[in-house]
GROMACS .gro file of C-alpha atoms in nm:
model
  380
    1UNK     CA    1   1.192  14.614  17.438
    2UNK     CA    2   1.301  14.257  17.366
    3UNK     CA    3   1.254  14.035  17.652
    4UNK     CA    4   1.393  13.658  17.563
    5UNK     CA    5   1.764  13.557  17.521
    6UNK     CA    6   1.907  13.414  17.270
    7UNK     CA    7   2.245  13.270  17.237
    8UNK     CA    8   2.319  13.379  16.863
    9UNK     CA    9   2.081  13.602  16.643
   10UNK     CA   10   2.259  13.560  16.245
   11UNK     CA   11   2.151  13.819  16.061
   12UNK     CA   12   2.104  13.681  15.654
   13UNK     CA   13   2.036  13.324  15.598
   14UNK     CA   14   2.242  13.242  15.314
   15UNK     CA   15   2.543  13.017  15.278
   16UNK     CA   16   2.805  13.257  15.557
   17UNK     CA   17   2.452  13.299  15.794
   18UNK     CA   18   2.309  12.928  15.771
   19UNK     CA   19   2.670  12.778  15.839
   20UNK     CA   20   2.705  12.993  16.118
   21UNK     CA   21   2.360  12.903  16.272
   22UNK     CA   22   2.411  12.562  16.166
   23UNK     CA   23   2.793  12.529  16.336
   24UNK     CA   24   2.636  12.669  16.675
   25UNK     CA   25   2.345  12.405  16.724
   26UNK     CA   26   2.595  12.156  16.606
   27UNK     CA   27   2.831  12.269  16.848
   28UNK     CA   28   2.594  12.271  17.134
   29UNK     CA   29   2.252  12.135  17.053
   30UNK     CA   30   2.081  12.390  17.379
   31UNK     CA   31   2.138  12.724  17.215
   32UNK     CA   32   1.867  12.925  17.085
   33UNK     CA   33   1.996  13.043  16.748
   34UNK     CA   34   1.774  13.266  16.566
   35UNK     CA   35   1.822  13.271  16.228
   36UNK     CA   36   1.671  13.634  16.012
   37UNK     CA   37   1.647  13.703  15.633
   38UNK     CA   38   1.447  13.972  15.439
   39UNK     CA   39   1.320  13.707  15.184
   40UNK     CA   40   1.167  13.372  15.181
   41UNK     CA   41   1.332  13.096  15.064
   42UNK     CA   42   1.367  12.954  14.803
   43UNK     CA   43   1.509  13.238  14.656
   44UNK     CA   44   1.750  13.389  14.391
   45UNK     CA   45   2.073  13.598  14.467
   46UNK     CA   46   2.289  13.706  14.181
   47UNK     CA   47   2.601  13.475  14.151
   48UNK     CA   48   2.829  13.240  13.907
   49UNK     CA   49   2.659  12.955  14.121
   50UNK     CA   50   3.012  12.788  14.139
   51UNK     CA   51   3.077  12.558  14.473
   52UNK     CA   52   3.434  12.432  14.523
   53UNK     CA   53   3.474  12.151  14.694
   54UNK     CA   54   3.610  12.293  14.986
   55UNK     CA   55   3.285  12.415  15.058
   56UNK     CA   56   3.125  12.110  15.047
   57UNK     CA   57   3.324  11.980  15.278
   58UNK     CA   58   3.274  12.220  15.544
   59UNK     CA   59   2.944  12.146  15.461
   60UNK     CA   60   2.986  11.770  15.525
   61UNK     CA   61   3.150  11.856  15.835
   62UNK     CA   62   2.802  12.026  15.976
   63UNK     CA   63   2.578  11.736  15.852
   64UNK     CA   64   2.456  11.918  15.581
   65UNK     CA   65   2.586  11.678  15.288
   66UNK     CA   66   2.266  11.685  15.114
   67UNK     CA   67   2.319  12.040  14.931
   68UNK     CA   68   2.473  11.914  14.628
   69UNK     CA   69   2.233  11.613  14.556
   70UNK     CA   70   2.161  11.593  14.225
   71UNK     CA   71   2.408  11.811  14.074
   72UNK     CA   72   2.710  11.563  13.928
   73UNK     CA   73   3.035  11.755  13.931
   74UNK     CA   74   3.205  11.939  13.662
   75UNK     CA   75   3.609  11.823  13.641
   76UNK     CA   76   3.704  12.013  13.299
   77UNK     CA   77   3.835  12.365  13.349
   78UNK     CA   78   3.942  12.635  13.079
   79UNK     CA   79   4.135  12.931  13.140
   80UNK     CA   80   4.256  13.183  12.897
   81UNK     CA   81   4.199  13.514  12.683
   82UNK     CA   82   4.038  13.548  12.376
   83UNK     CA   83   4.323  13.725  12.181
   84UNK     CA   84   4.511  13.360  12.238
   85UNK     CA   85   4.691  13.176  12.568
   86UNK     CA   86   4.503  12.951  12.684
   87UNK     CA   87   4.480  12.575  12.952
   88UNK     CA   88   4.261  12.355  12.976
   89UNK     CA   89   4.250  12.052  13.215
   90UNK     CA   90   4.087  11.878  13.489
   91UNK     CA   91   4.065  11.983  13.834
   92UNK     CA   92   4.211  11.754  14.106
   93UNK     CA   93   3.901  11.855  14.287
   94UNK     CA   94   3.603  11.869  14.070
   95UNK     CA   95   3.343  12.188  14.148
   96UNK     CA   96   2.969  12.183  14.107
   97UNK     CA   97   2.739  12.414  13.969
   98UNK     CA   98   2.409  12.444  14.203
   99UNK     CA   99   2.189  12.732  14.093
  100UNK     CA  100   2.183  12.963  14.451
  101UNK     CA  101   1.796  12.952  14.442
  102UNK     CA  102   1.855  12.571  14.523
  103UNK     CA  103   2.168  12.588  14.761
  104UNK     CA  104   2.058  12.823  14.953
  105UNK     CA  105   1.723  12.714  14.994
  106UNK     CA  106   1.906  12.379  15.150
  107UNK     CA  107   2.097  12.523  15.349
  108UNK     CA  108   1.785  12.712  15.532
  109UNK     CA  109   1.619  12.392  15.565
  110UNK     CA  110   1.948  12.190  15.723
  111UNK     CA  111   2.002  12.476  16.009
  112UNK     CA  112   1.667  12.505  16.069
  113UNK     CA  113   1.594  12.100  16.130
  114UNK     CA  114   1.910  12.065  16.320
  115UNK     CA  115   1.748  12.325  16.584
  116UNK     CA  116   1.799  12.673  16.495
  117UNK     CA  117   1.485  12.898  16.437
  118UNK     CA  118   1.379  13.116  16.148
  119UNK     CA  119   1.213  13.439  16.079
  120UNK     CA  120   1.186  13.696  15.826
  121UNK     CA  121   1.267  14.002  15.905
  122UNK     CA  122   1.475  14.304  15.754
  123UNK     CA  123   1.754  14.428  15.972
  124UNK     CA  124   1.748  14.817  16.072
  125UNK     CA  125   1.969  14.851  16.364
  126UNK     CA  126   2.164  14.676  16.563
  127UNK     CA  127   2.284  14.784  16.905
  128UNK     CA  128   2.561  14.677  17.179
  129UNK     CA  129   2.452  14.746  17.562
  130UNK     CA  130   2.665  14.594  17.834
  131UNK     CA  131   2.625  14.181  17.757
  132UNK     CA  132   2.345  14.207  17.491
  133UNK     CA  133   2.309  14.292  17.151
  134UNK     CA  134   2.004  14.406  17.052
  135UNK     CA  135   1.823  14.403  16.676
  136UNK     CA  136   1.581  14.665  16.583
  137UNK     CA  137   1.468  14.703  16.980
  138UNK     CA  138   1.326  14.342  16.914
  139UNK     CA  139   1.547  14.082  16.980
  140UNK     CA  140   1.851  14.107  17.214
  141UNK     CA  141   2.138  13.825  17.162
  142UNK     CA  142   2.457  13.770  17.332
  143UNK     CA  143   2.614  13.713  16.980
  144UNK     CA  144   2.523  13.881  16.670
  145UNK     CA  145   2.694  13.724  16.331
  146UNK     CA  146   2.675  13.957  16.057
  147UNK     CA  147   2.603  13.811  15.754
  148UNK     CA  148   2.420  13.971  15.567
  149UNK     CA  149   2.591  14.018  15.170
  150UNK     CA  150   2.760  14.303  14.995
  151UNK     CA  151   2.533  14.577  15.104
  152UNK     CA  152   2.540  14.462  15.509
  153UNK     CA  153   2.324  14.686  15.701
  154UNK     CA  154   2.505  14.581  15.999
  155UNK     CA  155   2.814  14.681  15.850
  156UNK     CA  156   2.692  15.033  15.813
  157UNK     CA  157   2.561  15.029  16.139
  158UNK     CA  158   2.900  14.962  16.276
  159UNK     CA  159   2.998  15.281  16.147
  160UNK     CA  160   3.242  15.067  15.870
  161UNK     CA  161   3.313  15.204  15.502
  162UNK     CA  162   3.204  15.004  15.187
  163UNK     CA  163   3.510  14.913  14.959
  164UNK     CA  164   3.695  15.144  14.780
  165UNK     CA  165   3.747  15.207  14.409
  166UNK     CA  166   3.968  14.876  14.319
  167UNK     CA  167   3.825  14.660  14.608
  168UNK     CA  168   3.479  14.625  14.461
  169UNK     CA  169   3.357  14.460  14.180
  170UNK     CA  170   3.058  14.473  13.965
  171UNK     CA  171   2.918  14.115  13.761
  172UNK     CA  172   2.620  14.042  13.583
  173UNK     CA  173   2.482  13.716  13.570
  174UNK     CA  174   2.226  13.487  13.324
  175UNK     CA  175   2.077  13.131  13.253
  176UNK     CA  176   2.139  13.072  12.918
  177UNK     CA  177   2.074  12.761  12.710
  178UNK     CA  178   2.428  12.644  12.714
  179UNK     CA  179   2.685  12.572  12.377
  180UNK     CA  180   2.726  12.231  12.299
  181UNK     CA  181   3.109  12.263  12.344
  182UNK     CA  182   3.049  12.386  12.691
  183UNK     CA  183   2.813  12.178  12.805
  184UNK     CA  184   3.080  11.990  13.032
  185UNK     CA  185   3.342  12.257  13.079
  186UNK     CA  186   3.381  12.559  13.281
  187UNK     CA  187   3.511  12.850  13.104
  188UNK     CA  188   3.659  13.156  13.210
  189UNK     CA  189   3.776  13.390  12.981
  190UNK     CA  190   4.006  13.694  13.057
  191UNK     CA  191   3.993  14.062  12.920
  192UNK     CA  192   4.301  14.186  12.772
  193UNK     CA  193   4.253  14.520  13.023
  194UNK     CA  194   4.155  14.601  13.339
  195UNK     CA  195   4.242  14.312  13.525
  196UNK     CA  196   4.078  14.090  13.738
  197UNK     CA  197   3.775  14.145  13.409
  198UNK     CA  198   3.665  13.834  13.273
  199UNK     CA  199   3.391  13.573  13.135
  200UNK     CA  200   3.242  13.287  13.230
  201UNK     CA  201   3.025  13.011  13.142
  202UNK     CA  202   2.921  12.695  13.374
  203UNK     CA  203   2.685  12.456  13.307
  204UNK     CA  204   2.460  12.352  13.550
  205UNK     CA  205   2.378  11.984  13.394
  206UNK     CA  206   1.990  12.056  13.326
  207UNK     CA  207   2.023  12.223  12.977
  208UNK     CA  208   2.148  12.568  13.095
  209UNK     CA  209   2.472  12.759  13.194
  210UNK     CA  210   2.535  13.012  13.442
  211UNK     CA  211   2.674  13.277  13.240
  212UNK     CA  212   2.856  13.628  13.325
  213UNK     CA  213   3.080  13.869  13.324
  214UNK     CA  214   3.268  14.056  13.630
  215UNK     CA  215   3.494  14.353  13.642
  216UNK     CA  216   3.675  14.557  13.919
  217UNK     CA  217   3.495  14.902  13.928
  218UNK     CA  218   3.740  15.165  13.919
  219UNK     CA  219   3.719  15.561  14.005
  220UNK     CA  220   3.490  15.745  13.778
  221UNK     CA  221   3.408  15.404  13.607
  222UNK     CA  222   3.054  15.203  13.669
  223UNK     CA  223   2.964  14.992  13.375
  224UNK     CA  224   2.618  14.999  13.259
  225UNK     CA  225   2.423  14.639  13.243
  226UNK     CA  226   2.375  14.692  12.821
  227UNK     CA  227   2.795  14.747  12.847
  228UNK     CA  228   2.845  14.448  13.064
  229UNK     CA  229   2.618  14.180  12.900
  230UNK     CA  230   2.839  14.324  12.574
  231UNK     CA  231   3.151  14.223  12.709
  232UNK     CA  232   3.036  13.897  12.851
  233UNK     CA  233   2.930  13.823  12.449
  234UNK     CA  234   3.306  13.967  12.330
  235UNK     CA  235   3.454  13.698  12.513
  236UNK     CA  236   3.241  13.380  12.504
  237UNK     CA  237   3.007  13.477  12.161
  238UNK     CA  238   2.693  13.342  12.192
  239UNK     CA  239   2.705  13.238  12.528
  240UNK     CA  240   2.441  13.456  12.655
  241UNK     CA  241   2.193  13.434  12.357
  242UNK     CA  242   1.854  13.336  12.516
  243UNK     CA  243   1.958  13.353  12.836
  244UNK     CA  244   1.699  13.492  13.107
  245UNK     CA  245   1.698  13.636  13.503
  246UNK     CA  246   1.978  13.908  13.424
  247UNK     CA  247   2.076  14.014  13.771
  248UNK     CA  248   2.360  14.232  13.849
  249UNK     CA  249   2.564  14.233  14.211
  250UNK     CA  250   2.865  14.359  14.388
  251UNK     CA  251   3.150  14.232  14.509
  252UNK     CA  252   3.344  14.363  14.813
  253UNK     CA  253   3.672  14.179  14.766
  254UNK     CA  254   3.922  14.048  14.995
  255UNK     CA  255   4.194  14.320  14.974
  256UNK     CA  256   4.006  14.538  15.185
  257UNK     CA  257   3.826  14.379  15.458
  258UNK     CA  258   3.739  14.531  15.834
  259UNK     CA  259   3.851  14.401  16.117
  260UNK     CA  260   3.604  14.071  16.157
  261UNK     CA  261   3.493  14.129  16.527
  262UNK     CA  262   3.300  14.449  16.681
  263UNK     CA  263   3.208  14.366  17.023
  264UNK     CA  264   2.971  14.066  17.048
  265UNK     CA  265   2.931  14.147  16.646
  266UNK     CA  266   3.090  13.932  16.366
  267UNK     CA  267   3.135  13.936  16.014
  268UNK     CA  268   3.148  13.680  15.784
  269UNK     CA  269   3.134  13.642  15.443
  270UNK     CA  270   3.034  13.884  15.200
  271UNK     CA  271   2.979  14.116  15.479
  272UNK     CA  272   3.331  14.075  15.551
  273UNK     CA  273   3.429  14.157  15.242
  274UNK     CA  274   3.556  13.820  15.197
  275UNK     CA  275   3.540  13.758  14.819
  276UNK     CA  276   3.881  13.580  14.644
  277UNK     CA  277   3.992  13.950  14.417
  278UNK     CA  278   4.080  13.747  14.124
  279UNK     CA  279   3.828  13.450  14.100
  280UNK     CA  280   3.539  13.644  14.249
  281UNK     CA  281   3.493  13.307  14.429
  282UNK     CA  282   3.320  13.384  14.782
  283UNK     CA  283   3.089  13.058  14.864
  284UNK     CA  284   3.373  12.844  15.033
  285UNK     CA  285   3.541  13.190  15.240
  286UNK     CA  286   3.117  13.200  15.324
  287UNK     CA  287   3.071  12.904  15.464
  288UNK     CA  288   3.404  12.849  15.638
  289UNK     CA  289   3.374  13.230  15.825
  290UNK     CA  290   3.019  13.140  15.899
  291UNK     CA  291   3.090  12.789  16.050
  292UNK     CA  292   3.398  12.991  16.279
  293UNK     CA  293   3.183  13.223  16.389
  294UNK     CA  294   2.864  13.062  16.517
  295UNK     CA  295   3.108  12.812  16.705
  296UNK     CA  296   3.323  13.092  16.850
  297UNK     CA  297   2.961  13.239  16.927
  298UNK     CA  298   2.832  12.936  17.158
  299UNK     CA  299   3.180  12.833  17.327
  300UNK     CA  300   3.298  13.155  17.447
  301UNK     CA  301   3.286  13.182  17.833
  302UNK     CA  302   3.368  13.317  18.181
  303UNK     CA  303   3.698  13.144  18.129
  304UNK     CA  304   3.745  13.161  17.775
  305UNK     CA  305   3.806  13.392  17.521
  306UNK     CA  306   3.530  13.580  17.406
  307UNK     CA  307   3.364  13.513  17.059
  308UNK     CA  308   3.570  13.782  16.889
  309UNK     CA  309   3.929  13.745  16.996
  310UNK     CA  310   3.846  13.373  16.966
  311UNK     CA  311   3.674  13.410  16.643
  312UNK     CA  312   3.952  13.666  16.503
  313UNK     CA  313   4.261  13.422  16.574
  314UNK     CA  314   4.059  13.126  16.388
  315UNK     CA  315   3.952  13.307  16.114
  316UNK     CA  316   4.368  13.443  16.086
  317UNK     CA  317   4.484  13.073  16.100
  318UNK     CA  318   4.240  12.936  15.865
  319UNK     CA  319   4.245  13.206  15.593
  320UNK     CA  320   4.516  13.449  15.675
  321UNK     CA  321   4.831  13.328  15.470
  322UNK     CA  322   4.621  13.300  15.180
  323UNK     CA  323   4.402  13.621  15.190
  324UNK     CA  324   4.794  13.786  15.147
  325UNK     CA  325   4.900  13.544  14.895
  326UNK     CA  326   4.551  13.652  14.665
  327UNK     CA  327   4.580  13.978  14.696
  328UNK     CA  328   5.009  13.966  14.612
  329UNK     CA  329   4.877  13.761  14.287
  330UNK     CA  330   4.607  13.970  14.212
  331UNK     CA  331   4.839  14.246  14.193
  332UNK     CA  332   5.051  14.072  13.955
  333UNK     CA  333   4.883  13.937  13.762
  334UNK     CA  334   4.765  14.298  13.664
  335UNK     CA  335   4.998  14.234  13.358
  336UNK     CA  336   4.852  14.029  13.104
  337UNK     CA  337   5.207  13.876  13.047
  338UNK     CA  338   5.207  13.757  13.376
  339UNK     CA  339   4.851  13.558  13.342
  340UNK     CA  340   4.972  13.449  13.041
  341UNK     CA  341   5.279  13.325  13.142
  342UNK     CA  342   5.105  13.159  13.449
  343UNK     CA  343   4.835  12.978  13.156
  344UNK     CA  344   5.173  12.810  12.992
  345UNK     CA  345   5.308  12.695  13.285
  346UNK     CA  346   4.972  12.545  13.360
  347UNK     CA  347   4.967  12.440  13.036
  348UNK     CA  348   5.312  12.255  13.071
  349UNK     CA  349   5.284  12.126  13.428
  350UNK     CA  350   4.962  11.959  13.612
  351UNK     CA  351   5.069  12.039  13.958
  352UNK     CA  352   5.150  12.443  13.833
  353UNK     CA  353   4.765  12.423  13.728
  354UNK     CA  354   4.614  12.275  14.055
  355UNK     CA  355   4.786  12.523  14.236
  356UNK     CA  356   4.668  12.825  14.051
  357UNK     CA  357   4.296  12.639  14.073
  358UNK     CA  358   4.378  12.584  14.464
  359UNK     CA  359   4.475  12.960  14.501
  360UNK     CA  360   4.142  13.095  14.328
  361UNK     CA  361   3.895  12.899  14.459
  362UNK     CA  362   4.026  12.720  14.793
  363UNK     CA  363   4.300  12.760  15.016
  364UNK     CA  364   4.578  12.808  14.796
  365UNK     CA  365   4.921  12.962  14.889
  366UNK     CA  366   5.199  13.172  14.578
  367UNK     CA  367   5.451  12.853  14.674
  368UNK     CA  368   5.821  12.922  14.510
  369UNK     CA  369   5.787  12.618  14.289
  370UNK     CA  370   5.445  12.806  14.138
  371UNK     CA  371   5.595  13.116  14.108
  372UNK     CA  372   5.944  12.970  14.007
  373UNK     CA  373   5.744  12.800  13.672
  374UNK     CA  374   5.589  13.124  13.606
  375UNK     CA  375   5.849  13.278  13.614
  376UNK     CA  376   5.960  13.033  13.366
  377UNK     CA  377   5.671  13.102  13.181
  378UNK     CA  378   5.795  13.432  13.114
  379UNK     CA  379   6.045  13.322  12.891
  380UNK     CA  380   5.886  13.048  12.736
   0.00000   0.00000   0.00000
């Protein structure tokens, strides 16, 4: 039976789990954080590699400004389908492109020298009793942040559902030597069907791109990886040739999501479900849910709220609004018309464009002057 007492056990140490044990010894440097992953870092995990800036500066925030040394951001955007309707431009906010092997790795290394403690360990069981939560009969915590990905085992063990048929996707993902013409561009390329389906290519800056293909999985439907590497070459030809460490993932997208708060247990991130359903774009909702939680984790007292309610009501004024807004323009934009009306109001107006960037890969809201030039679009 587990003995010692630690503030905050975080359950998977990538970016939702390192922010959160990272935001707790930042937010008071005497907790004992323990920090648990099934793998050593560095490590891969399966994913377009893409960090907004948004992250970054949540990042910044936590003293962890170092992740994206030595990856120069990556301004020009493309959006369209290959059948024709297309934008291209430059983002207000340029992204980066930091293999997850890397960021990751970082992001270990920053929580862990600003206090918080490390082991690796695979997650069985986790169980509430009176003011303790305890992990596999090992550890006992007063706070447990769940964070760890698609397939949480903590989720499970809360007794909550995975996503159903239209709130879960499937992608594959490569490192390809990347085309000359995209060797400073991200591209994203849409499927005519079966909406939110698309390719992408992103260089990195070292001679390769990050290159993939996602689709929603629907009832009765679960591509193959032969089927989806195919698609990802229909759309951007010859973007995959050569490319190496094919992995495939899930994910549980933000139209669904559990409650975030189960007793002294939190979610964040992908275990949250918390993946943007038409961008796929999950680092930034990671990082933000993480950094909420493991400060609603170490505040919470006699005469406070405790971490969940306080966690909950954060979590609903940071991301709320939005999390409806995606999943109204992920529904509509279920008709190809619509995206392509959206693309030539982008195409016509810069501010149209940096909102529809803003609303797939930050904190982005379906304002009436964005939906007014669509709408526009329509007829145009």
């Amino acid at each position: 039976m587990a003995e010692d007492i630690w503030d905050l056990i975080v359950v998977g140490a990538g970016p939702a789990g390192s922010s959160a044990a990272l935001a707790a010894v930042r937010t008071r440097p005497d907790a004992r954080v323990l920090l648990l992953d099934r793998a050593d870092f560095p490590r891969d995990k399966s994913c377009g590699d893409g960090i907004a800036p948004h992250a970054l500066d949540v990042l910044t925030g936590l003293g962890a400004s170092e992740v994206s040394r030595g990856y120069a951001p990556v301004a020009s955007l493309h959006l369209g389908y290959r059948s024709g309707g297309a934008v291209h431009g430059d983002m207000a906010r340029p992204a980066h492109v930091i293999p997850r092997r890397v960021f990751d790795a970082r992001l270990v290394t920053a929580a862990r020298q600003a206090g918080a403690e490390w082991a690796r360990h695979r997650v069985r069981t986790v169980r509430q009793h009176d003011e303790y939560v305890y992990v596999d009969e090992t550890w006992r915590a007063r706070v447990v942040v769940a964070a760890d990905g698609a397939e949480s085992a903590v989720r499970r063990g809360l007794g909550l559902a995975r996503n159903g048929d239209g709130h879960l996707a499937m992608a594959i993902r490569g490192y390809a030597p990347v085309r000359t013409d995209l060797a400073t561009q991200q591209r994203i390329v849409f499927a005519d069907r079966d909406w939110p389906a698309y390719a992408w290519s992103f260089p990195i800056g070292d001679g390769r791109a990050n290159v993939g293909y996602g689709e929603v999985l629907r009832a009765g439907r679960s591509p193959t990886r032969v089927q989806l590497m195919e698609r990802l070459d229909a759309l951007i030809p010859g973007s995959g040739d050569g490319a190496t460490d094919w992995r495939g993932h899930h994910l549980p997208l933000s139209s669904q999501r559990p409650r975030p708060d189960h007793g002294r247990v939190l979610l964040v991130g992908d275990a949250l479900s918390l993946i943007n359903p038409m961008t796929g774009e999950g680092i930034y909702y990671a990082v933000l849910s993480g950094m909420l939680a493991g400060r609603a984790a170490v505040v919470a007292g006699p005469t406070r709220p405790g971490p969940g309610p306080r966690y909950r009501a954060e979590l609903r004024r940071e991301l709320g609004t939005h999390l409806r807004h995606t999943t109204v323009a992920t529904r509509l934009a279920r008709e190809p018309r619509i995206v392509k009306a959206g693309l030539r109001a982008a195409d016509r107006n810069p501010m149209v464009f940096d909102a529809l960037v803003e609303l797939g890969l930050g904190r982005g809201l379906l304002t009436a002057r964005t939906v007014g030039a669509v709408a526009l679009g329509l007829s145009g």
